[in-house]
Tab-separated table of C-alpha atoms and ligand atoms in Angstrom:
chain	number	residue	atom	x	y	z
J	1	UNK	CA	23.216	2.575	23.698
J	2	UNK	CA	22.399	4.649	26.756
J	3	UNK	CA	18.848	5.775	27.209
J	4	UNK	CA	18.605	9.228	28.728
J	5	UNK	CA	15.734	8.939	31.185
J	6	UNK	CA	15.959	12.687	31.986
J	7	UNK	CA	15.610	13.727	28.358
J	8	UNK	CA	12.378	15.454	27.312
J	9	UNK	CA	12.312	12.936	24.418
J	10	UNK	CA	10.119	9.941	25.283
J	11	UNK	CA	12.103	6.751	25.897
J	12	UNK	CA	10.290	4.797	23.178
J	13	UNK	CA	11.249	7.563	20.732
J	14	UNK	CA	14.938	7.390	21.703
J	15	UNK	CA	14.886	3.613	21.146
J	16	UNK	CA	13.027	4.008	17.863
J	17	UNK	CA	15.636	6.509	16.620
J	18	UNK	CA	18.464	4.243	17.720
J	19	UNK	CA	17.063	1.257	15.809
J	20	UNK	CA	16.463	3.496	12.749
J	21	UNK	CA	20.052	4.598	12.973
J	22	UNK	CA	21.258	0.966	13.055
J	23	UNK	CA	19.175	0.278	9.940
J	24	UNK	CA	20.370	3.430	8.146
J	25	UNK	CA	23.999	2.566	8.930
J	26	UNK	CA	23.352	-1.013	7.691
J	27	UNK	CA	24.265	-2.537	11.029
J	28	UNK	CA	20.854	-4.121	10.729
J	29	UNK	CA	20.235	-5.230	7.139
J	30	UNK	CA	17.046	-5.933	5.182
J	31	UNK	CA	15.683	-9.342	6.175
J	32	UNK	CA	17.510	-9.380	9.563
J	33	UNK	CA	15.350	-10.519	12.454
J	34	UNK	CA	15.173	-8.014	15.326
J	35	UNK	CA	15.791	-9.224	18.876
J	36	UNK	CA	12.606	-10.142	20.756
J	37	UNK	CA	10.775	-7.586	22.912
J	38	UNK	CA	12.169	-9.331	25.974
J	39	UNK	CA	15.749	-9.156	24.700
J	40	UNK	CA	15.356	-5.494	23.730
J	41	UNK	CA	13.809	-4.713	27.125
J	42	UNK	CA	16.841	-6.236	28.865
J	43	UNK	CA	19.282	-4.514	26.539
J	44	UNK	CA	17.765	-1.050	27.021
J	45	UNK	CA	16.664	-1.642	30.626
J	46	UNK	CA	13.101	-0.540	29.914
J	47	UNK	CA	9.683	-2.211	29.987
J	48	UNK	CA	8.406	-4.430	27.167
J	49	UNK	CA	5.558	-1.931	26.686
J	50	UNK	CA	8.080	0.780	25.827
J	51	UNK	CA	9.787	-1.538	23.339
J	52	UNK	CA	6.413	-2.454	21.815
J	53	UNK	CA	5.608	1.230	21.265
J	54	UNK	CA	8.978	1.824	19.545
J	55	UNK	CA	8.570	-1.237	17.311
J	56	UNK	CA	4.975	-0.363	16.409
J	57	UNK	CA	6.139	3.061	15.241
J	58	UNK	CA	8.915	1.455	13.200
J	59	UNK	CA	6.366	-0.895	11.618
J	60	UNK	CA	4.100	2.058	10.787
J	61	UNK	CA	6.900	3.982	9.160
J	62	UNK	CA	7.952	0.936	7.105
J	63	UNK	CA	11.370	0.373	8.681
J	64	UNK	CA	10.463	-3.083	9.939
J	65	UNK	CA	7.637	-5.550	9.417
J	66	UNK	CA	6.128	-8.302	11.519
J	67	UNK	CA	5.443	-11.872	10.461
J	68	UNK	CA	3.009	-13.600	12.776
J	69	UNK	CA	4.666	-16.323	14.820
J	70	UNK	CA	8.109	-15.568	13.355
J	71	UNK	CA	9.225	-12.169	14.550
J	72	UNK	CA	10.017	-8.655	13.375
J	73	UNK	CA	12.263	-8.120	10.365
J	74	UNK	CA	14.120	-5.210	8.822
J	75	UNK	CA	12.316	-4.019	5.691
J	76	UNK	CA	13.938	-3.357	2.371
J	77	UNK	CA	14.137	0.426	2.087
J	78	UNK	CA	14.465	0.279	-1.664
J	79	UNK	CA	12.210	2.217	-3.955
J	80	UNK	CA	9.961	0.131	-6.193
J	81	UNK	CA	10.401	0.728	-9.910
J	82	UNK	CA	6.999	0.243	-11.454
J	83	UNK	CA	6.694	-0.212	-15.197
J	84	UNK	CA	3.756	1.712	-16.552
J	85	UNK	CA	3.399	-0.328	-19.742
J	86	UNK	CA	1.046	-3.295	-19.547
J	87	UNK	CA	-2.105	-3.628	-17.489
J	88	UNK	CA	-0.639	-5.328	-14.479
J	89	UNK	CA	-2.247	-5.506	-11.074
J	90	UNK	CA	-0.815	-4.466	-7.754
J	91	UNK	CA	-0.678	-8.164	-6.796
J	92	UNK	CA	1.336	-9.090	-9.906
J	93	UNK	CA	3.681	-6.116	-9.581
J	94	UNK	CA	4.584	-6.882	-5.994
J	95	UNK	CA	4.952	-10.628	-6.635
J	96	UNK	CA	7.226	-9.912	-9.608
J	97	UNK	CA	9.533	-8.074	-7.213
J	98	UNK	CA	9.715	-11.128	-4.942
J	99	UNK	CA	7.597	-9.573	-2.209
J	100	UNK	CA	4.307	-10.668	-0.698
J	101	UNK	CA	1.276	-8.550	-1.543
J	102	UNK	CA	-1.680	-8.164	0.790
J	103	UNK	CA	-4.596	-5.786	1.271
J	104	UNK	CA	-6.499	-4.299	4.164
J	105	UNK	CA	-10.072	-3.486	3.227
J	106	UNK	CA	-11.134	-0.099	4.553
J	107	UNK	CA	-14.438	0.020	2.672
J	108	UNK	CA	-16.419	-2.548	0.702
J	109	UNK	CA	-19.911	-1.503	-0.218
J	110	UNK	CA	-22.396	-1.074	-2.991
J	111	UNK	CA	-23.257	2.513	-3.764
J	112	UNK	CA	-24.963	4.502	-6.493
J	113	UNK	CA	-22.686	6.006	-9.111
J	114	UNK	CA	-22.516	9.791	-8.943
J	115	UNK	CA	-22.114	11.798	-12.124
J	116	UNK	CA	-18.341	11.667	-12.178
J	117	UNK	CA	-18.077	7.899	-11.531
J	118	UNK	CA	-20.916	7.175	-14.019
J	119	UNK	CA	-19.161	9.181	-16.748
J	120	UNK	CA	-15.884	7.375	-16.161
J	121	UNK	CA	-17.511	3.924	-16.153
J	122	UNK	CA	-19.852	4.861	-19.040
J	123	UNK	CA	-22.917	3.825	-17.051
J	124	UNK	CA	-26.019	5.742	-15.976
J	125	UNK	CA	-25.949	7.956	-12.932
J	126	UNK	CA	-27.349	6.098	-9.884
J	127	UNK	CA	-26.515	2.680	-11.312
J	128	UNK	CA	-25.115	0.346	-8.646
J	129	UNK	CA	-21.370	0.133	-8.282
J	130	UNK	CA	-18.993	-1.597	-5.930
J	131	UNK	CA	-16.936	0.955	-4.040
J	132	UNK	CA	-13.837	-0.604	-2.555
J	133	UNK	CA	-11.104	1.105	-0.600
J	134	UNK	CA	-8.001	-0.934	0.152
J	135	UNK	CA	-4.613	-0.336	1.694
J	136	UNK	CA	-2.181	-2.259	-0.510
J	137	UNK	CA	0.829	-3.697	1.266
J	138	UNK	CA	4.095	-5.324	0.222
J	139	UNK	CA	5.747	-7.518	2.870
J	140	UNK	CA	3.262	-5.962	5.304
J	141	UNK	CA	4.377	-2.395	4.511
J	142	UNK	CA	1.625	-0.026	3.310
J	143	UNK	CA	2.521	1.097	-0.215
J	144	UNK	CA	-0.670	2.504	-1.677
J	145	UNK	CA	-4.260	3.354	-0.920
J	146	UNK	CA	-6.700	2.477	-3.693
J	147	UNK	CA	-10.359	3.317	-4.165
J	148	UNK	CA	-11.986	1.330	-6.961
J	149	UNK	CA	-15.401	1.647	-8.558
J	150	UNK	CA	-16.765	-1.264	-10.595
J	151	UNK	CA	-20.164	-1.572	-12.217
J	152	UNK	CA	-22.206	-4.268	-10.454
J	153	UNK	CA	-23.847	-5.152	-13.772
J	154	UNK	CA	-20.526	-6.209	-15.235
J	155	UNK	CA	-18.520	-7.335	-12.241
J	156	UNK	CA	-20.947	-9.688	-10.566
J	157	UNK	CA	-20.905	-11.353	-7.156
J	158	UNK	CA	-17.705	-9.775	-5.971
J	159	UNK	CA	-17.016	-10.653	-2.341
J	160	UNK	CA	-14.976	-8.838	0.261
J	161	UNK	CA	-12.606	-11.847	0.441
J	162	UNK	CA	-12.007	-11.678	-3.320
J	163	UNK	CA	-11.422	-7.933	-3.152
J	164	UNK	CA	-8.876	-8.502	-0.381
J	165	UNK	CA	-6.976	-10.709	-2.821
J	166	UNK	CA	-6.901	-9.507	-6.466
J	167	UNK	CA	-9.568	-7.688	-8.472
J	168	UNK	CA	-7.836	-8.344	-11.792
J	169	UNK	CA	-7.547	-12.045	-11.079
J	170	UNK	CA	-11.278	-12.195	-10.340
J	171	UNK	CA	-12.190	-10.196	-13.448
J	172	UNK	CA	-9.962	-12.243	-15.732
J	173	UNK	CA	-10.059	-15.742	-14.246
J	174	UNK	CA	-13.443	-16.006	-12.524
J	175	UNK	CA	-15.436	-13.776	-14.899
J	176	UNK	CA	-13.378	-14.643	-17.986
J	177	UNK	CA	-13.183	-11.023	-19.169
J	178	UNK	CA	-10.083	-9.717	-20.870
J	179	UNK	CA	-8.638	-6.331	-20.062
J	180	UNK	CA	-7.793	-4.536	-23.282
J	181	UNK	CA	-6.323	-1.141	-22.404
J	182	UNK	CA	-6.204	1.522	-19.697
J	183	UNK	CA	-5.937	5.261	-19.528
J	184	UNK	CA	-3.981	6.565	-16.580
J	185	UNK	CA	-3.097	9.946	-15.115
J	186	UNK	CA	-0.436	10.661	-12.504
J	187	UNK	CA	-0.204	13.813	-10.369
J	188	UNK	CA	1.923	14.861	-7.424
J	189	UNK	CA	0.249	15.691	-4.124
J	190	UNK	CA	0.751	15.692	-0.359
J	191	UNK	CA	-0.808	13.180	2.042
J	192	UNK	CA	-3.683	14.537	4.116
J	193	UNK	CA	-4.283	13.399	7.707
J	194	UNK	CA	-6.340	10.298	6.875
J	195	UNK	CA	-4.089	9.224	3.984
J	196	UNK	CA	-0.972	9.642	6.088
J	197	UNK	CA	-2.457	7.597	8.927
J	198	UNK	CA	-3.536	4.790	6.590
J	199	UNK	CA	-0.172	4.704	4.810
J	200	UNK	CA	1.956	5.122	7.940
J	201	UNK	CA	3.682	8.262	6.652
J	202	UNK	CA	3.872	11.815	7.971
J	203	UNK	CA	1.084	14.255	7.107
J	204	UNK	CA	2.180	16.315	4.115
J	205	UNK	CA	4.539	13.617	2.745
J	206	UNK	CA	4.755	13.506	-1.052
J	207	UNK	CA	2.339	11.110	-2.727
J	208	UNK	CA	1.473	10.268	-6.313
J	209	UNK	CA	-2.174	10.293	-7.285
J	210	UNK	CA	-3.022	7.906	-10.096
J	211	UNK	CA	-6.358	7.487	-11.786
J	212	UNK	CA	-6.870	4.500	-14.025
J	213	UNK	CA	-9.810	3.515	-16.175
J	214	UNK	CA	-9.475	0.027	-17.615
J	215	UNK	CA	-11.478	-1.038	-20.645
J	216	UNK	CA	-12.688	-4.342	-22.088
J	217	UNK	CA	-12.290	-5.064	-25.804
J	218	UNK	CA	-15.684	-3.496	-26.604
J	219	UNK	CA	-14.454	-0.185	-25.086
J	220	UNK	CA	-16.602	-0.726	-21.986
J	221	UNK	CA	-14.806	0.526	-18.852
J	222	UNK	CA	-14.574	-2.154	-16.177
J	223	UNK	CA	-12.898	-0.243	-13.373
J	224	UNK	CA	-12.201	3.270	-12.297
J	225	UNK	CA	-9.501	3.345	-9.622
J	226	UNK	CA	-7.987	6.255	-7.737
J	227	UNK	CA	-4.649	5.239	-6.256
J	228	UNK	CA	-2.410	7.050	-3.850
J	229	UNK	CA	1.153	5.784	-4.003
J	230	UNK	CA	3.816	6.659	-1.449
J	231	UNK	CA	6.220	9.116	-3.041
J	232	UNK	CA	9.117	7.716	-1.005
J	233	UNK	CA	8.564	4.195	-2.291
J	234	UNK	CA	7.742	4.497	-5.980
J	235	UNK	CA	9.493	5.429	-9.150
J	236	UNK	CA	7.633	4.956	-12.432
J	237	UNK	CA	9.298	3.649	-15.563
J	238	UNK	CA	7.882	4.297	-19.020
J	239	UNK	CA	9.029	2.664	-22.256
J	240	UNK	CA	9.040	5.214	-25.036
J	241	UNK	CA	8.984	3.965	-28.623
J	242	UNK	CA	10.397	6.044	-31.424
J	243	UNK	CA	7.217	5.942	-33.471
J	244	UNK	CA	4.584	6.407	-30.732
C	1	GLP	C1	-3.192	-1.527	-9.828
C	1	GLP	C2	-4.004	-0.481	-10.575
C	1	GLP	C3	-5.462	-0.460	-10.165
C	1	GLP	C4	-6.046	-1.850	-10.149
C	1	GLP	C5	-5.200	-2.770	-9.290
C	1	GLP	C6	-5.708	-4.192	-9.308
C	1	GLP	O1	-2.878	-1.116	-8.552
C	1	GLP	N1	-3.436	0.844	-10.393
C	1	GLP	O2	-6.165	0.335	-11.109
C	1	GLP	O3	-7.366	-1.808	-9.652
C	1	GLP	O4	-3.866	-2.783	-9.764
C	1	GLP	O5	-4.913	-4.924	-8.393
C	1	GLP	P1	-5.335	-6.298	-7.778
C	1	GLP	O6	-5.690	-7.225	-8.930
C	1	GLP	O7	-4.148	-6.755	-7.025
C	1	GLP	O8	-6.554	-6.086	-6.913
């Protein structure tokens, strides 16, 4: 491919678009390893810095992902079909699809429940809660942004490391509590500036807002989570029984 150095389009952008085109036309397939920065730089006759900028943008938009020490790979562009029946965690859902889940913690702090959070968690206003905001990734691609509130009286000694792994695993395995049922709402929306930056999508892209309250067997809520799922990556599946 010829790079047009006189074009008003930045060179990194031209390279980025060319690689996207190769992926869209399946000349580069999911799982394929991209050439190294050095090889790309030689191929396009540009600096490695320019290549790095193009690749970083492709990582942010989910076209490719990096594995430390191994290289950069073409991501699967498929949409995730998420079953809404069953109280499964993000970690379990992504693992079930054969991908690797991970989280980036944006916020981990104790705060005092405001009226709305207290009502949802059925606790008193100003009781202490963990407030955790995480970017949830699958094969290093940002999929969702989740903000969870958990009562510190029920979910004890939660650490940032545990929250970076799986909240449900901690609640069920370490605390021995069983999750009985959830209520969940889903609404359409558009990503604002911060959400789009954290999820690596364009501002205004379609997103799905989900709010889940999960209860223990004594009807005590254990979590209230607001999730923002990428509209381009998720499709929800619901099982509908005749008699429900
Ligand atoms: C899903 C739910 C959240 C829940 C999370 C737990 O994403 N929508 O309400 O908090 O799973 O996931 P994990 O156990 O991986 O932290």
